[in-house]
Short mmCIF file of C-alpha atoms and ligand atoms in Angstrom, two decimals:
data_model
loop_
_atom_site.label_atom_id
_atom_site.label_comp_id
_atom_site.label_asym_id
_atom_site.label_seq_id
_atom_site.Cartn_x
_atom_site.Cartn_y
_atom_site.Cartn_z
CA MET A 1 0.00 0.00 0.00
CA ALA A 2 1.32 3.44 -0.92
CA THR A 3 2.07 5.78 1.96
CA THR A 4 0.09 9.04 2.08
CA ILE A 5 2.35 12.04 2.62
CA ILE A 6 0.20 14.46 4.61
CA ASP A 7 0.60 17.88 3.02
CA GLY A 8 0.36 20.39 5.86
CA LYS A 9 1.16 23.31 3.59
CA GLU A 10 -1.83 22.56 1.42
CA VAL A 11 -4.24 22.03 4.33
CA ALA A 12 -2.92 25.16 6.09
CA SER A 13 -3.46 27.21 2.96
CA ARG A 14 -7.07 25.94 2.75
CA VAL A 15 -7.65 26.86 6.42
CA ARG A 16 -6.27 30.34 5.78
CA GLU A 17 -8.42 30.81 2.66
CA GLY A 18 -11.45 29.77 4.69
CA LEU A 19 -10.71 32.47 7.27
CA LYS A 20 -10.54 35.32 4.77
CA GLN A 21 -14.30 35.62 4.41
CA GLU A 22 -14.90 35.83 8.15
CA ILE A 23 -12.06 38.34 8.56
CA ALA A 24 -13.64 40.49 5.82
CA ALA A 25 -17.07 40.29 7.49
CA LEU A 26 -15.66 41.21 10.92
CA THR A 27 -13.69 44.07 9.38
CA GLN A 28 -16.84 45.33 7.62
CA ALA A 29 -18.56 45.36 10.99
CA GLY A 30 -15.72 47.52 12.39
CA HIS A 31 -13.90 44.70 14.21
CA THR A 32 -10.69 43.83 12.38
CA PRO A 33 -9.18 40.85 14.25
CA GLY A 34 -5.95 41.87 16.00
CA LEU A 35 -3.04 39.80 17.33
CA ALA A 36 -0.15 40.94 19.55
CA VAL A 37 2.96 38.78 19.42
CA VAL A 38 5.47 39.31 22.21
CA LEU A 39 9.06 38.07 22.01
CA VAL A 40 11.51 38.52 24.86
CA GLY A 41 15.18 38.03 23.95
CA GLU A 42 17.00 37.15 20.75
CA ASP A 43 16.58 33.39 20.34
CA PRO A 44 17.02 32.95 16.55
CA ALA A 45 14.42 30.18 16.13
CA SER A 46 11.85 32.20 18.11
CA GLN A 47 12.56 35.26 15.94
CA VAL A 48 11.80 33.19 12.83
CA TYR A 49 8.52 31.88 14.33
CA VAL A 50 7.39 35.33 15.48
CA ASN A 51 8.11 36.88 12.08
CA SER A 52 6.15 34.10 10.35
CA LYS A 53 3.18 34.77 12.64
CA VAL A 54 3.20 38.50 11.86
CA LYS A 55 3.56 37.80 8.12
CA ALA A 56 0.60 35.39 8.21
CA CYS A 57 -1.51 38.15 9.83
CA GLU A 58 -0.55 40.60 7.08
CA GLU A 59 -1.50 38.12 4.36
CA LEU A 60 -4.95 37.56 5.86
CA GLY A 61 -5.83 41.14 6.80
CA ILE A 62 -5.42 40.57 10.54
CA TYR A 63 -4.07 43.61 12.42
CA SER A 64 -0.86 42.71 14.25
CA GLN A 65 1.56 44.19 16.72
CA LYS A 66 5.04 42.73 17.18
CA TRP A 67 6.72 43.46 20.50
CA ALA A 68 10.40 42.48 20.41
CA LEU A 69 11.63 43.16 23.92
CA PRO A 70 15.27 42.97 25.07
CA ALA A 71 16.42 39.85 26.94
CA GLU A 72 16.84 41.94 30.13
CA THR A 73 13.12 42.87 30.24
CA SER A 74 11.85 42.28 33.76
CA GLN A 75 8.88 40.18 34.73
CA GLU A 76 7.10 43.36 35.89
CA GLU A 77 7.66 45.14 32.57
CA LEU A 78 6.37 42.15 30.65
CA VAL A 79 3.28 41.82 32.85
CA GLU A 80 2.63 45.55 32.48
CA LEU A 81 2.66 45.16 28.69
CA ILE A 82 0.26 42.20 28.93
CA HIS A 83 -2.13 44.32 31.01
CA ARG A 84 -2.02 47.08 28.39
CA LEU A 85 -2.74 44.54 25.62
CA ASN A 86 -5.60 43.06 27.68
CA ALA A 87 -7.17 46.54 27.75
CA ASP A 88 -6.49 47.38 24.07
CA PRO A 89 -9.71 46.98 22.02
CA ARG A 90 -7.71 46.56 18.78
CA ILE A 91 -6.12 43.39 20.19
CA HIS A 92 -8.12 40.16 20.43
CA GLY A 93 -5.25 37.69 20.71
CA ILE A 94 -2.07 37.85 22.81
CA LEU A 95 0.83 35.46 22.40
CA VAL A 96 4.08 35.43 24.37
CA GLN A 97 6.60 33.36 22.44
CA SER A 98 7.93 30.40 24.40
CA PRO A 99 10.48 29.82 25.84
CA PRO A 100 11.22 33.20 27.45
CA PRO A 101 14.62 33.91 29.03
CA PRO A 102 15.25 31.98 32.27
CA HIS A 103 14.58 34.92 34.66
CA ILE A 104 10.97 35.13 33.41
CA ASP A 105 8.37 32.98 35.19
CA GLU A 106 6.36 31.88 32.16
CA GLU A 107 3.42 30.45 34.10
CA ALA A 108 3.03 33.67 36.09
CA VAL A 109 3.08 35.69 32.87
CA ILE A 110 0.42 33.49 31.27
CA LEU A 111 -1.83 33.94 34.32
CA ASN A 112 -1.91 37.65 33.49
CA ILE A 113 -3.24 37.16 29.96
CA ASP A 114 -7.01 37.67 29.72
CA PRO A 115 -8.19 34.08 29.01
CA ARG A 116 -10.53 35.49 26.34
CA LYS A 117 -7.43 36.72 24.46
CA ASP A 118 -5.24 33.67 25.18
CA VAL A 119 -5.04 32.39 21.59
CA ASP A 120 -2.23 29.98 22.60
CA GLY A 121 -4.60 28.17 24.97
CA PHE A 122 -2.01 28.16 27.76
CA HIS A 123 -4.04 29.91 30.52
CA PRO A 124 -5.47 27.52 33.16
CA VAL A 125 -9.01 28.65 32.25
CA ASN A 126 -8.45 27.41 28.70
CA VAL A 127 -6.74 24.22 29.89
CA ALA A 128 -9.86 23.55 31.99
CA LYS A 129 -12.17 24.31 29.06
CA LEU A 130 -10.27 21.79 26.93
CA VAL A 131 -10.70 19.10 29.58
CA LEU A 132 -14.37 20.09 30.01
CA GLU A 133 -14.85 20.08 26.21
CA ASP A 134 -16.19 23.63 26.37
CA ALA A 135 -15.95 24.91 22.78
CA THR A 136 -15.58 28.56 23.86
CA GLY A 137 -12.04 27.83 25.07
CA PHE A 138 -8.79 28.11 23.13
CA VAL A 139 -6.83 24.97 22.28
CA PRO A 140 -3.05 25.16 21.70
CA CYS A 141 -2.38 25.65 18.01
CA THR A 142 -0.09 22.69 17.27
CA PRO A 143 -2.37 19.91 18.57
CA LEU A 144 -5.35 21.71 17.02
CA GLY A 145 -3.46 21.63 13.71
CA CYS A 146 -2.80 17.89 14.10
CA MET A 147 -6.54 17.27 14.53
CA GLU A 148 -7.26 19.33 11.40
CA LEU A 149 -4.80 17.20 9.43
CA LEU A 150 -6.51 13.99 10.57
CA LYS A 151 -9.87 15.47 9.52
CA ALA A 152 -8.58 16.76 6.19
CA TYR A 153 -7.30 13.29 5.30
CA ASN A 154 -10.40 11.47 6.63
CA ILE A 155 -8.25 9.50 9.06
CA PRO A 156 -10.60 7.79 11.53
CA THR A 157 -9.87 8.17 15.25
CA GLN A 158 -12.92 6.53 16.84
CA GLY A 159 -11.97 3.37 18.69
CA LYS A 160 -8.37 3.70 17.55
CA HIS A 161 -5.42 3.48 19.90
CA ALA A 162 -3.40 6.70 19.81
CA VAL A 163 -0.01 6.90 21.49
CA VAL A 164 1.12 10.46 22.15
CA ILE A 165 4.83 10.61 22.89
CA GLY A 166 5.49 13.69 25.04
CA ARG A 167 3.58 15.26 27.92
CA SER A 168 4.18 18.98 27.39
CA MET A 169 1.47 21.54 28.05
CA ILE A 170 2.00 22.92 24.50
CA VAL A 171 1.53 19.66 22.60
CA GLY A 172 1.41 16.27 24.35
CA LYS A 173 -1.25 16.84 27.00
CA PRO A 174 -3.66 18.93 24.89
CA MET A 175 -3.21 16.48 21.99
CA ALA A 176 -4.18 13.58 24.25
CA HIS A 177 -7.30 15.46 25.42
CA LEU A 178 -8.37 16.25 21.87
CA LEU A 179 -7.96 12.62 20.80
CA VAL A 180 -9.91 11.26 23.78
CA SER A 181 -12.66 13.90 23.47
CA LYS A 182 -16.16 13.03 22.28
CA GLN A 183 -15.24 14.65 18.95
CA ALA A 184 -12.56 12.02 18.28
CA ASN A 185 -13.26 9.06 20.59
CA ALA A 186 -9.78 7.55 20.45
CA THR A 187 -8.27 5.48 23.25
CA VAL A 188 -5.18 7.38 24.28
CA THR A 189 -1.89 6.54 25.93
CA ILE A 190 0.51 9.34 26.87
CA ALA A 191 4.11 8.16 26.78
CA HIS A 192 7.14 10.06 28.08
CA SER A 193 10.81 9.75 28.92
CA ARG A 194 10.14 7.26 31.75
CA THR A 195 7.77 5.01 29.79
CA ALA A 196 8.90 1.38 29.82
CA ASP A 197 9.57 -0.24 26.44
CA LEU A 198 8.37 2.63 24.27
CA PRO A 199 8.94 0.75 20.99
CA ALA A 200 6.63 -2.09 22.13
CA LEU A 201 3.96 0.37 23.30
CA CYS A 202 4.12 2.28 20.03
CA ARG A 203 3.71 -0.96 18.08
CA THR A 204 0.21 -1.22 19.60
CA ALA A 205 -0.73 2.21 18.21
CA ASP A 206 -2.97 2.94 15.24
CA ILE A 207 -1.93 6.60 15.50
CA ILE A 208 1.42 7.84 16.82
CA VAL A 209 1.94 11.51 17.65
CA ALA A 210 5.63 12.22 18.24
CA ALA A 211 6.21 15.38 20.29
CA VAL A 212 9.40 14.83 22.27
CA GLY A 213 11.95 17.12 20.65
CA ARG A 214 14.47 14.33 20.03
CA PRO A 215 15.73 14.09 16.45
CA GLU A 216 14.55 10.98 14.59
CA MET A 217 13.83 9.05 17.80
CA VAL A 218 10.83 7.14 16.45
CA LYS A 219 12.24 4.36 14.28
CA ALA A 220 10.60 1.90 11.90
CA ASP A 221 10.50 -0.80 14.60
CA PHE A 222 8.16 1.46 16.70
CA VAL A 223 5.52 1.35 14.00
CA LYS A 224 2.79 -1.21 13.30
CA PRO A 225 2.34 -1.64 9.55
CA GLY A 226 -0.41 0.73 8.37
CA ALA A 227 -0.27 3.07 11.39
CA VAL A 228 -0.62 6.85 10.97
CA VAL A 229 2.33 8.93 12.17
CA LEU A 230 2.17 12.64 13.02
CA ASP A 231 5.59 14.19 13.59
CA VAL A 232 5.51 17.37 15.67
CA GLY A 233 9.29 17.63 16.07
CA ILE A 234 11.31 20.50 14.66
CA ASN A 235 14.96 19.76 15.48
CA ARG A 236 18.10 21.36 14.13
CA VAL A 237 20.87 18.84 13.48
CA GLU A 238 24.35 19.72 12.31
CA ASP A 239 24.90 19.16 8.60
CA ALA A 240 28.07 20.52 7.03
CA THR A 241 26.68 19.92 3.53
CA ARG A 242 23.98 22.59 4.06
CA PRO A 243 24.71 26.31 3.56
CA ARG A 244 23.45 27.11 7.08
CA GLY A 245 25.42 24.25 8.62
CA TYR A 246 22.28 22.48 9.85
CA ARG A 247 19.13 20.83 8.62
CA ILE A 248 15.71 20.43 10.18
CA VAL A 249 14.48 16.95 11.09
CA GLY A 250 11.47 15.73 13.01
CA ASP A 251 11.14 13.34 15.95
CA VAL A 252 10.54 10.52 13.45
CA ASP A 253 13.07 8.69 11.29
CA TYR A 254 11.18 9.61 8.15
CA ALA A 255 13.06 7.38 5.70
CA GLY A 256 12.51 4.22 7.73
CA VAL A 257 9.03 4.94 9.11
CA SER A 258 7.49 6.11 5.83
CA GLU A 259 8.12 2.60 4.41
CA LYS A 260 5.90 1.08 7.06
CA CYS A 261 3.09 3.48 7.93
CA SER A 262 -0.04 4.30 5.92
CA ALA A 263 0.26 8.09 6.35
CA ILE A 264 2.93 10.43 7.71
CA THR A 265 3.58 14.15 8.13
CA PRO A 266 6.93 15.24 6.68
CA VAL A 267 9.24 17.74 8.41
CA PRO A 268 9.19 20.43 7.23
CA GLY A 269 5.80 20.84 5.53
CA GLY A 270 3.63 18.69 7.78
CA VAL A 271 2.44 19.85 11.20
CA GLY A 272 4.52 23.08 11.18
CA PRO A 273 2.44 25.12 8.72
CA MET A 274 -0.75 24.10 10.56
CA THR A 275 0.39 25.74 13.80
CA ILE A 276 0.31 29.22 12.30
CA ALA A 277 -2.94 28.57 10.42
CA MET A 278 -4.62 27.55 13.70
CA LEU A 279 -3.20 30.63 15.45
CA MET A 280 -4.94 32.72 12.81
CA ALA A 281 -8.14 30.70 13.35
CA ASN A 282 -7.92 31.21 17.13
CA THR A 283 -7.38 34.96 16.67
CA VAL A 284 -10.49 35.21 14.47
CA LYS A 285 -12.43 33.16 17.04
CA ALA A 286 -11.26 35.47 19.86
CA CYS A 287 -12.36 38.52 17.86
CA ARG A 288 -15.74 36.94 17.15
CA GLN A 289 -16.30 35.96 20.78
CA LEU A 290 -15.17 39.31 22.17
CA THR A 291 -17.13 41.47 19.75
CA GLN A 292 -20.17 39.39 18.80
CA GLY A 293 -20.44 37.37 22.00
CA ALA A 294 -20.41 34.13 19.98
N1 GUN B 301 6.96 28.06 21.09
C1 GUN B 301 6.83 26.91 20.36
N2 GUN B 301 5.54 26.72 20.02
C2 GUN B 301 4.84 27.75 20.53
C3 GUN B 301 3.46 28.10 20.50
O1 GUN B 301 2.60 27.41 19.95
N3 GUN B 301 3.14 29.26 21.13
C4 GUN B 301 4.05 30.03 21.78
N4 GUN B 301 3.63 31.12 22.39
N5 GUN B 301 5.33 29.72 21.82
C5 GUN B 301 5.73 28.59 21.19
#
């Protein structure tokens, strides 16, 4: 059986196209959706992500503000900015790029974001809404993007065994909740660094979601023939043959695994593009909920 290469770029572009009409309607009604992206420090990868987010806003007609703050910014200064953005009627979504510098207490910062503007879905109110399956909440963009890919490719989840590798608050845990929800009805196992015999566990999976941040960790012998593999990893590995001196690989050994599975997301071009598309979708949803009460 041929392996389906899940084209995240194509699905993301369809999601973005679908948003344009609602953005135009909101703008007509005097409520242009607005996103504030806050970056503290000079981490090069974070700078790339933040710039892509701002560019995506421009392409869709979403108003955006980029706040690039110096690495020495204090917790108090950052929280003060968040409070100003909470009060700014032009802004419907607020995102603080993770990870911040070590002196910043990220959880404390997130607690200061108005949950109605928390388009990352990191605030405890939104974490609770995910668990409660309350559709007014915001779900983190990467797992939301993974669910959209499964839907776009008509990949069934009901009754399937999904193994999510990784227990982060950004990907692993929300992903597990989405898969086990009444929308998806999968049976879910969350695996992590202390899981015993991960390869054997993964071989029982119909769906594997790899979100560990370890380059090419998931090998062909982790995969049951015909399983679906979503690779959330974005890892830089040294490669002297590339002009930049590195290349980007996922958490999955693509060459080996793609021979065995029925569908797989490549890196790049799989889950990555979906993250930004879902951020745009969450920003439009925040605008709609804040201005239309729906
Ligand atoms: N860093 C890596 N992924 C994300 C994300 O989805 N949101 C934020 N704020 N930071 C990130």
